[in-house]
Amino acid sequence: MSQLTIKGGRRLEGEAGIQGAKNSVLPILAATLLTAEQVELRGCPRLRDVDASIRILEGLGCTARWEGENTLEVDTRSPGGCAVSEALMREMRSSAIFLGAILARCGQAELSYPGGCELGPRPIDLHLSGLRDLGAEIDDAGGVLHCKASHLRGREIVLGFPSVGATENLMLAACGADGVTTILGAAREPEIADLQNFLNACGARVSGAGTSAVSIEGGRPLHGCTYTIMPDRIAAATYLCAAASAGGDIFLRRAREEHLSTVTAALREAGCTIRSDAAGVSCACRERLKAVRPVRTAPYPGFPTDAQAILMAALLRCRGAAVFEENMFASRYRHVDELVRMGADIRVSGRAAVVSGVERLHGAPVRCTDLRGGAALCVAALAAEGETEISQTAHICRGYEDIARDLRALGADAAWAES
Ligand code: EPZ
């Protein structure tokens, strides 16, 4: 397993390109099942979760082939199966996103129940109740989901919570349903709009993404397409927070500030100068950061839960104290103990975490507890004196193509080493 070594204490100066969005490409890979023609995905990030999704497609009798660094050719002309193995469901919790597309394509599906993950329980009750509303028969006894959908019918569905995955699953299933489906209470994340744009590029008629009411005109035959994945807003947030943490002046090509405005608002409040245009987003930070108003995670357009650990890491040496409230997942402070090993002063009580700024951080051997918690360790290590060795980096590789490469492009001293 690779270990990541970061030598802190250097200001960041440089420019990096932002990879394609993990949380957009995963539902889009599931969506390729809705057409029997080839799909070419450009700007497709090379991630462990993308590899897992490719294995799921291959397990369904499809093929996927890399053409160049970030172009993936997907061929779903002759899917042979409708089951996703337990091993793959355990490898990637978000595999549940394949359920709607498999049902729409094959009329049946068999997936083992995705268990919890590092962030706590990951229920899919909203996914299942919505699919049942569309006419799917789902037997979820015994840890395996046996699903049949001989005839999906479009209708109005109300989501009690704006679940990203449930919204995406229902959009995909609705493409295979007769008539119009309207999802009320839909998630509004930018990745939902990217999925809508992909589906419409294949000939679907989806509208409303970005609002809480998404409409899908089902039953339309979908063709192949060439599509470019949107830039990853959480990767962009990570590198903006890296510059805030270490100080410096960076530019992120392809980043789109409108997708992470709550994060840039917090960084501006902390004292960073953020500028953005069509080409990307820059961040300059010369002074010690100031504390910011309480950060409460919420569904989009609220503060993204995926950026909570990352912003926390940037604020470890702020003047004053910063309060975080994690409202999306039950166990999303597992990175705190590792940050405390580096000298941070963080107190957790239930959903709240209070970060009291310290004068100095010091490098230490730390381990990733989850994807964004691992990224947070990198952000903190840039501001720490000395060397930080980060292990269990497989978590980071689920969502970042090569975080060491990107940090080096921004002027950091970061390198992989086989441990
Ligand atoms: C997506 O997860 C993202 N993953 C997560 O990113 C992100 O944190 C999350 O949305 C929130 O923005 C992908 O897109 C692959 P949810 P998802 O359904 O779809 C509860 C990362 O680091 N819930 O919006 O699983 C659930 O338990 C990952 O990139 C139900 O109760 O998120 C959670 O508390 C982590 N029942 C909350 O809703 C359901 O049926 C938000 O979940 C579904 C969800």
Tab-separated table of C-alpha atoms and ligand atoms in Angstrom:
chain	number	residue	atom	x	y	z
A	1	MET	CA	0.000	0.000	0.000
A	2	SER	CA	1.408	3.392	-0.961
A	3	GLN	CA	2.271	5.848	1.736
A	4	LEU	CA	2.140	9.586	1.090
A	5	THR	CA	4.869	11.802	2.522
A	6	ILE	CA	4.328	15.568	2.713
A	7	LYS	CA	6.969	18.026	3.956
A	8	GLY	CA	5.142	21.079	5.305
A	9	GLY	CA	6.103	24.679	5.782
A	10	ARG	CA	6.250	25.711	2.104
A	11	ARG	CA	3.928	28.312	0.569
A	12	LEU	CA	2.074	27.014	-2.507
A	13	GLU	CA	2.649	28.669	-5.867
A	14	GLY	CA	1.486	27.142	-9.136
A	15	GLU	CA	-1.339	25.915	-11.321
A	16	ALA	CA	-3.168	22.575	-11.464
A	17	GLY	CA	-5.961	21.155	-13.619
A	18	ILE	CA	-9.075	19.849	-11.867
A	19	GLN	CA	-10.034	16.228	-12.612
A	20	GLY	CA	-13.476	15.097	-13.705
A	21	ALA	CA	-15.996	14.796	-10.879
A	22	LYS	CA	-16.145	11.439	-9.068
A	23	ASN	CA	-19.720	12.077	-7.933
A	24	SER	CA	-20.802	12.821	-11.488
A	25	VAL	CA	-18.991	10.069	-13.394
A	26	LEU	CA	-20.298	7.292	-11.105
A	27	PRO	CA	-24.029	7.845	-11.848
A	28	ILE	CA	-23.168	8.552	-15.501
A	29	LEU	CA	-21.398	5.179	-15.749
A	30	ALA	CA	-24.586	3.586	-14.406
A	31	ALA	CA	-26.585	5.619	-16.940
A	32	THR	CA	-24.630	4.096	-19.863
A	33	LEU	CA	-26.762	0.968	-19.302
A	34	LEU	CA	-29.767	2.907	-20.620
A	35	THR	CA	-28.440	2.840	-24.178
A	36	ALA	CA	-27.331	-0.097	-26.328
A	37	GLU	CA	-24.933	2.143	-28.237
A	38	GLN	CA	-21.359	3.115	-27.448
A	39	VAL	CA	-20.683	6.041	-25.121
A	40	GLU	CA	-17.447	8.036	-24.983
A	41	LEU	CA	-16.768	9.774	-21.663
A	42	ARG	CA	-14.114	12.503	-21.793
A	43	GLY	CA	-12.473	14.022	-18.737
A	44	CYS	CA	-13.132	10.722	-16.970
A	45	PRO	CA	-11.004	10.594	-13.800
A	46	ARG	CA	-8.839	7.528	-13.099
A	47	LEU	CA	-10.161	6.609	-9.650
A	48	ARG	CA	-10.585	3.426	-7.624
A	49	ASP	CA	-14.340	4.049	-7.581
A	50	VAL	CA	-14.347	4.347	-11.385
A	51	ASP	CA	-12.432	1.051	-11.586
A	52	ALA	CA	-15.068	-0.535	-9.334
A	53	SER	CA	-17.866	0.814	-11.539
A	54	ILE	CA	-16.126	-0.577	-14.627
A	55	ARG	CA	-15.982	-3.983	-12.937
A	56	ILE	CA	-19.706	-3.757	-12.210
A	57	LEU	CA	-20.392	-3.003	-15.886
A	58	GLU	CA	-18.129	-5.883	-16.927
A	59	GLY	CA	-19.964	-8.147	-14.498
A	60	LEU	CA	-23.137	-7.190	-16.352
A	61	GLY	CA	-21.588	-8.260	-19.657
A	62	CYS	CA	-20.528	-4.781	-20.821
A	63	THR	CA	-17.064	-3.555	-21.760
A	64	ALA	CA	-15.180	-0.378	-20.970
A	65	ARG	CA	-11.844	0.596	-22.457
A	66	TRP	CA	-9.547	3.527	-21.736
A	67	GLU	CA	-8.617	5.544	-24.832
A	68	GLY	CA	-5.802	7.829	-23.749
A	69	GLU	CA	-5.431	9.225	-20.236
A	70	ASN	CA	-8.980	10.299	-19.446
A	71	THR	CA	-11.282	9.039	-22.210
A	72	LEU	CA	-13.354	5.951	-21.488
A	73	GLU	CA	-15.234	4.048	-24.222
A	74	VAL	CA	-18.197	2.177	-22.744
A	75	ASP	CA	-20.028	-0.531	-24.729
A	76	THR	CA	-23.269	-1.796	-23.195
A	77	ARG	CA	-24.661	-3.337	-26.390
A	78	SER	CA	-25.199	-6.763	-24.938
A	79	PRO	CA	-25.496	-6.829	-21.173
A	80	GLY	CA	-25.522	-10.440	-20.059
A	81	GLY	CA	-26.563	-10.176	-16.444
A	82	CYS	CA	-28.494	-8.191	-13.889
A	83	ALA	CA	-26.577	-8.896	-10.677
A	84	VAL	CA	-23.928	-6.937	-8.778
A	85	SER	CA	-21.757	-9.097	-6.552
A	86	GLU	CA	-21.556	-8.604	-2.802
A	87	ALA	CA	-17.818	-7.984	-3.063
A	88	LEU	CA	-18.371	-5.073	-5.442
A	89	MET	CA	-21.242	-3.710	-3.339
A	90	ARG	CA	-18.943	-3.744	-0.327
A	91	GLU	CA	-16.080	-2.172	-2.262
A	92	MET	CA	-18.154	0.835	-3.221
A	93	ARG	CA	-21.252	1.818	-1.214
A	94	SER	CA	-22.531	3.982	-4.054
A	95	SER	CA	-22.952	0.858	-6.237
A	96	ALA	CA	-26.638	1.127	-5.277
A	97	ILE	CA	-26.782	3.790	-7.980
A	98	PHE	CA	-26.764	0.955	-10.560
A	99	LEU	CA	-30.114	-0.406	-9.371
A	100	GLY	CA	-32.366	1.980	-11.295
A	101	ALA	CA	-30.432	1.644	-14.538
A	102	ILE	CA	-30.274	-2.182	-14.370
A	103	LEU	CA	-34.025	-2.316	-13.734
A	104	ALA	CA	-34.721	0.025	-16.647
A	105	ARG	CA	-32.511	-2.002	-18.995
A	106	CYS	CA	-33.061	-5.585	-17.853
A	107	GLY	CA	-36.413	-5.554	-16.039
A	108	GLN	CA	-34.818	-7.226	-13.034
A	109	ALA	CA	-31.825	-6.725	-10.738
A	110	GLU	CA	-30.057	-8.467	-7.911
A	111	LEU	CA	-27.759	-6.521	-5.602
A	112	SER	CA	-26.591	-7.301	-2.110
A	113	TYR	CA	-27.641	-4.680	0.408
A	114	PRO	CA	-24.975	-1.964	0.554
A	115	GLY	CA	-23.891	-1.955	4.185
A	116	GLY	CA	-22.641	1.001	6.177
A	117	CYS	CA	-19.314	2.653	5.495
A	118	GLU	CA	-16.748	4.823	7.252
A	119	LEU	CA	-19.295	7.648	7.402
A	120	GLY	CA	-21.891	5.595	9.233
A	121	PRO	CA	-25.045	3.820	8.036
A	122	ARG	CA	-25.856	4.328	4.368
A	123	PRO	CA	-29.578	3.422	4.136
A	124	ILE	CA	-31.272	3.254	0.744
A	125	ASP	CA	-34.905	3.344	1.906
A	126	LEU	CA	-35.607	6.444	-0.221
A	127	HIS	CA	-34.202	4.691	-3.299
A	128	LEU	CA	-36.359	1.594	-2.714
A	129	SER	CA	-39.605	3.416	-1.919
A	130	GLY	CA	-39.227	5.545	-5.064
A	131	LEU	CA	-38.527	2.502	-7.244
A	132	ARG	CA	-41.571	0.755	-5.769
A	133	ASP	CA	-43.612	3.877	-6.619
A	134	LEU	CA	-42.535	3.349	-10.240
A	135	GLY	CA	-43.820	-0.223	-10.107
A	136	ALA	CA	-40.734	-2.228	-9.119
A	137	GLU	CA	-41.282	-5.291	-6.912
A	138	ILE	CA	-38.397	-5.399	-4.433
A	139	ASP	CA	-37.773	-8.170	-1.933
A	140	ASP	CA	-35.102	-6.965	0.449
A	141	ALA	CA	-35.094	-9.832	2.893
A	142	GLY	CA	-31.855	-11.579	3.744
A	143	GLY	CA	-29.422	-8.882	2.762
A	144	VAL	CA	-29.965	-9.294	-0.981
A	145	LEU	CA	-32.215	-7.056	-3.062
A	146	HIS	CA	-34.271	-9.137	-5.524
A	147	CYS	CA	-35.935	-6.639	-7.851
A	148	LYS	CA	-38.409	-7.150	-10.701
A	149	ALA	CA	-39.826	-4.458	-12.921
A	150	SER	CA	-41.672	-5.957	-15.863
A	151	HIS	CA	-43.327	-2.589	-16.450
A	152	LEU	CA	-42.195	0.706	-14.894
A	153	ARG	CA	-44.802	3.452	-14.992
A	154	GLY	CA	-43.989	7.149	-14.648
A	155	ARG	CA	-45.654	9.121	-11.846
A	156	GLU	CA	-45.043	11.813	-9.238
A	157	ILE	CA	-42.611	10.768	-6.497
A	158	VAL	CA	-41.957	12.762	-3.336
A	159	LEU	CA	-38.550	12.387	-1.627
A	160	GLY	CA	-38.747	13.018	2.120
A	161	PHE	CA	-35.079	14.058	2.031
A	162	PRO	CA	-33.107	15.423	-0.968
A	163	SER	CA	-30.930	12.337	-1.272
A	164	VAL	CA	-28.388	12.665	-4.102
A	165	GLY	CA	-28.239	8.938	-4.797
A	166	ALA	CA	-31.982	8.422	-4.593
A	167	THR	CA	-32.586	11.328	-7.002
A	168	GLU	CA	-30.087	9.868	-9.474
A	169	ASN	CA	-31.386	6.298	-9.135
A	170	LEU	CA	-34.950	7.443	-9.786
A	171	MET	CA	-33.924	9.610	-12.759
A	172	LEU	CA	-32.344	6.530	-14.357
A	173	ALA	CA	-35.240	4.193	-13.614
A	174	ALA	CA	-37.726	6.816	-14.856
A	175	CYS	CA	-35.980	6.854	-18.251
A	176	GLY	CA	-37.200	3.252	-18.603
A	177	ALA	CA	-40.726	3.968	-17.375
A	178	ASP	CA	-43.752	4.702	-19.566
A	179	GLY	CA	-44.934	8.280	-19.199
A	180	VAL	CA	-43.622	11.227	-17.234
A	181	THR	CA	-42.038	10.982	-13.793
A	182	THR	CA	-41.665	14.038	-11.585
A	183	ILE	CA	-39.363	13.785	-8.582
A	184	LEU	CA	-40.366	16.344	-5.943
A	185	GLY	CA	-37.933	17.102	-3.136
A	186	ALA	CA	-35.052	16.177	-5.474
A	187	ALA	CA	-31.416	16.858	-4.605
A	188	ARG	CA	-30.066	20.026	-6.267
A	189	GLU	CA	-26.329	19.206	-6.424
A	190	PRO	CA	-24.477	20.186	-9.643
A	191	GLU	CA	-23.831	16.487	-10.300
A	192	ILE	CA	-27.589	16.030	-10.806
A	193	ALA	CA	-27.453	18.623	-13.611
A	194	ASP	CA	-24.456	16.821	-15.138
A	195	LEU	CA	-26.441	13.567	-15.140
A	196	GLN	CA	-29.417	15.356	-16.754
A	197	ASN	CA	-27.121	16.821	-19.427
A	198	PHE	CA	-25.639	13.383	-20.135
A	199	LEU	CA	-29.090	11.758	-20.412
A	200	ASN	CA	-30.321	14.510	-22.736
A	201	ALA	CA	-27.176	14.097	-24.865
A	202	CYS	CA	-28.344	10.484	-25.289
A	203	GLY	CA	-31.786	11.634	-26.439
A	204	ALA	CA	-33.653	11.663	-23.135
A	205	ARG	CA	-35.970	14.472	-22.077
A	206	VAL	CA	-35.027	15.397	-18.510
A	207	SER	CA	-35.557	18.852	-17.037
A	208	GLY	CA	-35.477	20.656	-13.712
A	209	ALA	CA	-32.098	19.421	-12.442
A	210	GLY	CA	-30.725	21.970	-9.985
A	211	THR	CA	-34.219	22.621	-8.668
A	212	SER	CA	-36.169	20.410	-6.261
A	213	ALA	CA	-38.493	19.198	-9.054
A	214	VAL	CA	-36.942	17.003	-11.765
A	215	SER	CA	-39.098	15.722	-14.630
A	216	ILE	CA	-38.252	12.746	-16.841
A	217	GLU	CA	-40.179	11.785	-19.979
A	218	GLY	CA	-39.684	8.039	-20.001
A	219	GLY	CA	-39.857	5.398	-22.683
A	220	ARG	CA	-37.655	7.254	-25.194
A	221	PRO	CA	-35.035	5.121	-27.007
A	222	LEU	CA	-31.606	6.447	-25.999
A	223	HIS	CA	-28.606	6.557	-28.323
A	224	GLY	CA	-24.888	6.750	-27.617
A	225	CYS	CA	-23.026	10.032	-27.204
A	226	THR	CA	-19.713	11.697	-26.427
A	227	TYR	CA	-19.808	13.548	-23.134
A	228	THR	CA	-17.322	15.499	-21.008
A	229	ILE	CA	-17.640	15.042	-17.245
A	230	MET	CA	-17.919	18.231	-15.171
A	231	PRO	CA	-14.927	19.256	-13.017
A	232	ASP	CA	-14.778	17.893	-9.479
A	233	ARG	CA	-15.903	20.659	-7.117
A	234	ILE	CA	-14.668	18.827	-4.005
A	235	ALA	CA	-11.223	18.275	-5.514
A	236	ALA	CA	-11.203	22.013	-6.321
A	237	ALA	CA	-12.258	22.805	-2.749
A	238	THR	CA	-9.438	20.583	-1.505
A	239	TYR	CA	-6.737	22.513	-3.352
A	240	LEU	CA	-8.201	25.910	-2.482
A	241	CYS	CA	-8.085	24.848	1.176
A	242	ALA	CA	-4.522	23.594	0.638
A	243	ALA	CA	-3.465	27.104	-0.447
A	244	ALA	CA	-5.351	28.616	2.492
A	245	SER	CA	-3.656	26.188	4.877
A	246	ALA	CA	-0.077	26.634	3.652
A	247	GLY	CA	-0.377	30.170	2.321
A	248	GLY	CA	0.429	30.977	-1.277
A	249	ASP	CA	-1.109	31.858	-4.610
A	250	ILE	CA	-2.546	29.139	-6.866
A	251	PHE	CA	-4.760	28.740	-9.929
A	252	LEU	CA	-7.069	25.792	-10.595
A	253	ARG	CA	-7.891	25.229	-14.261
A	254	ARG	CA	-11.493	24.140	-15.002
A	255	ALA	CA	-12.683	24.802	-11.426
A	256	ARG	CA	-16.090	26.504	-11.378
A	257	GLU	CA	-16.726	28.764	-8.407
A	258	GLU	CA	-20.487	28.603	-8.836
A	259	HIS	CA	-20.293	24.937	-7.766
A	260	LEU	CA	-18.517	25.645	-4.485
A	261	SER	CA	-19.607	29.134	-3.505
A	262	THR	CA	-20.201	28.230	0.153
A	263	VAL	CA	-16.608	27.027	0.394
A	264	THR	CA	-15.148	30.105	-1.301
A	265	ALA	CA	-17.338	32.325	0.886
A	266	ALA	CA	-15.797	30.729	4.003
A	267	LEU	CA	-12.269	31.108	2.578
A	268	ARG	CA	-12.894	34.783	1.766
A	269	GLU	CA	-14.193	35.306	5.313
A	270	ALA	CA	-11.003	33.658	6.599
A	271	GLY	CA	-8.951	36.201	4.666
A	272	CYS	CA	-8.185	34.576	1.302
A	273	THR	CA	-8.461	36.429	-1.989
A	274	ILE	CA	-10.470	34.277	-4.384
A	275	ARG	CA	-10.944	35.213	-8.035
A	276	SER	CA	-12.722	33.218	-10.728
A	277	ASP	CA	-13.386	33.385	-14.460
A	278	ALA	CA	-14.334	30.990	-17.253
A	279	ALA	CA	-10.874	29.378	-17.115
A	280	GLY	CA	-10.873	28.550	-13.413
A	281	VAL	CA	-10.458	29.809	-9.867
A	282	SER	CA	-7.460	31.399	-8.097
A	283	CYS	CA	-6.776	31.622	-4.381
A	284	ALA	CA	-4.184	33.868	-2.729
A	285	CYS	CA	-3.545	33.792	1.000
A	286	ARG	CA	-0.812	35.790	2.704
A	287	GLU	CA	-1.904	36.179	6.314
A	288	ARG	CA	-2.776	33.746	9.081
A	289	LEU	CA	-6.414	32.758	8.579
A	290	LYS	CA	-9.160	34.270	10.679
A	291	ALA	CA	-11.859	32.111	12.256
A	292	VAL	CA	-15.141	31.942	10.319
A	293	ARG	CA	-18.804	31.893	11.285
A	294	PRO	CA	-20.221	28.439	12.179
A	295	VAL	CA	-20.058	25.991	9.254
A	296	ARG	CA	-23.207	23.872	9.036
A	297	THR	CA	-23.252	21.096	6.404
A	298	ALA	CA	-26.475	20.786	4.428
A	299	PRO	CA	-27.855	19.593	1.089
A	300	TYR	CA	-26.841	21.780	-1.867
A	301	PRO	CA	-26.747	24.772	-2.091
A	302	GLY	CA	-25.739	24.528	1.580
A	303	PHE	CA	-22.176	23.863	2.701
A	304	PRO	CA	-21.088	20.475	1.242
A	305	THR	CA	-20.478	17.747	3.814
A	306	ASP	CA	-17.630	16.496	1.602
A	307	ALA	CA	-15.727	19.755	2.248
A	308	GLN	CA	-16.204	19.751	6.047
A	309	ALA	CA	-13.005	17.894	6.937
A	310	ILE	CA	-11.044	19.755	4.286
A	311	LEU	CA	-12.010	23.255	5.485
A	312	MET	CA	-11.486	22.152	9.091
A	313	ALA	CA	-7.917	21.168	8.224
A	314	ALA	CA	-7.278	24.576	6.672
A	315	LEU	CA	-8.471	26.343	9.835
A	316	LEU	CA	-6.353	24.453	12.375
A	317	ARG	CA	-4.019	27.474	12.868
A	318	CYS	CA	-6.680	30.184	12.492
A	319	ARG	CA	-6.911	33.164	14.828
A	320	GLY	CA	-9.734	32.263	17.195
A	321	ALA	CA	-12.109	29.310	17.095
A	322	ALA	CA	-14.268	27.835	14.323
A	323	VAL	CA	-17.399	25.769	14.926
A	324	PHE	CA	-18.542	22.975	12.587
A	325	GLU	CA	-21.900	21.192	12.574
A	326	GLU	CA	-22.058	17.956	10.557
A	327	ASN	CA	-25.688	17.336	9.673
A	328	MET	CA	-25.433	14.866	6.801
A	329	PHE	CA	-23.637	11.802	8.144
A	330	ALA	CA	-23.513	10.202	11.576
A	331	SER	CA	-19.795	9.565	11.680
A	332	ARG	CA	-17.901	12.184	9.750
A	333	TYR	CA	-15.383	13.379	12.350
A	334	ARG	CA	-13.121	10.317	12.226
A	335	HIS	CA	-10.289	12.479	10.845
A	336	VAL	CA	-10.254	14.579	14.055
A	337	ASP	CA	-8.106	12.190	16.118
A	338	GLU	CA	-5.513	12.093	13.351
A	339	LEU	CA	-5.427	15.906	13.111
A	340	VAL	CA	-5.003	16.098	16.899
A	341	ARG	CA	-1.895	13.891	16.522
A	342	MET	CA	-0.457	16.765	14.444
A	343	GLY	CA	-1.083	19.253	17.249
A	344	ALA	CA	-4.596	20.444	16.379
A	345	ASP	CA	-6.990	21.493	19.151
A	346	ILE	CA	-10.421	20.096	18.204
A	347	ARG	CA	-13.256	19.175	20.551
A	348	VAL	CA	-16.127	17.033	19.223
A	349	SER	CA	-19.515	16.814	20.904
A	350	GLY	CA	-22.206	15.018	18.919
A	351	ARG	CA	-22.677	16.790	15.588
A	352	ALA	CA	-20.539	19.761	16.667
A	353	ALA	CA	-16.765	20.180	16.442
A	354	VAL	CA	-14.921	23.225	17.782
A	355	VAL	CA	-11.521	24.006	16.264
A	356	SER	CA	-9.386	26.317	18.422
A	357	GLY	CA	-6.574	27.751	16.329
A	358	VAL	CA	-3.062	26.758	17.430
A	359	GLU	CA	0.219	28.499	16.653
A	360	ARG	CA	1.938	25.457	15.173
A	361	LEU	CA	1.264	22.040	13.765
A	362	HIS	CA	3.891	19.335	13.569
A	363	GLY	CA	4.307	16.483	11.114
A	364	ALA	CA	3.385	13.029	12.394
A	365	PRO	CA	2.576	9.526	11.114
A	366	VAL	CA	-1.192	9.558	10.495
A	367	ARG	CA	-3.664	7.278	8.714
A	368	CYS	CA	-6.642	7.979	6.482
A	369	THR	CA	-10.000	7.044	7.984
A	370	ASP	CA	-12.080	7.838	4.887
A	371	LEU	CA	-11.816	9.613	1.540
A	372	ARG	CA	-12.255	13.268	2.530
A	373	GLY	CA	-10.691	12.737	5.943
A	374	GLY	CA	-7.587	11.555	4.121
A	375	ALA	CA	-7.588	14.656	1.935
A	376	ALA	CA	-7.884	16.739	5.110
A	377	LEU	CA	-4.684	15.143	6.449
A	378	CYS	CA	-2.883	16.334	3.300
A	379	VAL	CA	-4.218	19.875	3.759
A	380	ALA	CA	-3.050	19.930	7.382
A	381	ALA	CA	0.357	18.408	6.541
A	382	LEU	CA	1.114	21.325	4.195
A	383	ALA	CA	0.949	23.697	7.170
A	384	ALA	CA	2.792	21.432	9.616
A	385	GLU	CA	6.469	21.778	10.489
A	386	GLY	CA	8.403	18.757	9.340
A	387	GLU	CA	7.305	15.622	7.592
A	388	THR	CA	3.910	13.899	7.721
A	389	GLU	CA	3.606	10.265	6.636
A	390	ILE	CA	0.069	9.373	5.602
A	391	SER	CA	-0.932	5.706	5.403
A	392	GLN	CA	-4.150	3.858	4.369
A	393	THR	CA	-4.094	6.084	1.283
A	394	ALA	CA	-6.393	3.737	-0.675
A	395	HIS	CA	-9.202	5.865	0.756
A	396	ILE	CA	-7.791	8.966	-0.968
A	397	CYS	CA	-7.325	7.133	-4.270
A	398	ARG	CA	-11.081	6.433	-4.371
A	399	GLY	CA	-11.697	10.103	-5.154
A	400	TYR	CA	-8.452	11.780	-6.236
A	401	GLU	CA	-6.569	10.737	-9.397
A	402	ASP	CA	-3.179	11.609	-7.904
A	403	ILE	CA	-3.259	14.031	-4.993
A	404	ALA	CA	0.555	14.087	-4.749
A	405	ARG	CA	0.850	15.011	-8.427
A	406	ASP	CA	-1.649	17.856	-8.031
A	407	LEU	CA	-0.081	19.170	-4.828
A	408	ARG	CA	3.390	19.098	-6.462
A	409	ALA	CA	1.980	21.092	-9.404
A	410	LEU	CA	0.992	23.693	-6.805
A	411	GLY	CA	4.496	23.753	-5.337
A	412	ALA	CA	4.156	21.314	-2.449
A	413	ASP	CA	6.718	18.697	-1.416
A	414	ALA	CA	4.532	15.585	-1.691
A	415	ALA	CA	5.532	12.111	-2.829
A	416	TRP	CA	4.275	8.529	-2.838
A	417	ALA	CA	6.473	5.852	-1.331
A	418	GLU	CA	5.834	2.124	-1.217
A	419	SER	CA	5.572	1.207	2.484
B	1	EPZ	C1	-23.587	11.384	-2.336
B	1	EPZ	O1	-23.758	10.278	-1.475
B	1	EPZ	C2	-22.091	11.506	-2.536
B	1	EPZ	N1	-21.573	10.289	-3.169
B	1	EPZ	C3	-21.396	11.728	-1.187
B	1	EPZ	O2	-20.006	11.937	-1.465
B	1	EPZ	C4	-21.959	12.995	-0.557
B	1	EPZ	O3	-21.387	13.174	0.720
B	1	EPZ	C5	-23.491	12.870	-0.422
B	1	EPZ	O4	-24.072	12.595	-1.718
B	1	EPZ	C6	-24.131	14.136	0.120
B	1	EPZ	O5	-23.835	15.197	-0.724
B	1	EPZ	C7	-21.744	10.124	-4.498
B	1	EPZ	O6	-22.356	10.933	-5.174
B	1	EPZ	C8	-21.162	8.878	-5.091
B	1	EPZ	P1	-27.323	11.058	0.095
B	1	EPZ	P2	-25.250	9.674	-1.241
B	1	EPZ	O7	-28.181	9.962	-0.426
B	1	EPZ	O8	-26.008	9.709	-2.497
B	1	EPZ	C9	-29.413	9.625	4.112
B	1	EPZ	C10	-17.698	11.628	-1.183
B	1	EPZ	O9	-16.918	11.842	-0.248
B	1	EPZ	N2	-30.187	8.725	3.239
B	1	EPZ	O10	-27.596	12.453	-0.327
B	1	EPZ	O11	-25.108	8.373	-0.535
B	1	EPZ	C11	-27.956	9.173	4.213
B	1	EPZ	O12	-27.808	8.198	5.219
B	1	EPZ	C12	-19.047	11.000	-0.920
B	1	EPZ	O13	-17.465	11.919	-2.390
B	1	EPZ	C13	-31.249	8.020	3.790
B	1	EPZ	O14	-31.547	8.124	4.982
B	1	EPZ	O15	-25.807	10.745	-0.229
B	1	EPZ	C14	-27.231	10.449	4.544
B	1	EPZ	O16	-27.310	10.673	5.934
B	1	EPZ	C15	-19.268	10.694	0.546
B	1	EPZ	N3	-31.959	7.170	2.992
B	1	EPZ	C16	-28.038	11.523	3.821
B	1	EPZ	O17	-29.306	10.912	3.513
B	1	EPZ	C17	-31.656	7.013	1.658
B	1	EPZ	O18	-32.357	6.233	0.967
B	1	EPZ	C18	-27.392	12.018	2.538
B	1	EPZ	O19	-27.302	10.914	1.695
B	1	EPZ	C19	-30.564	7.731	1.130
B	1	EPZ	C20	-29.847	8.583	1.932
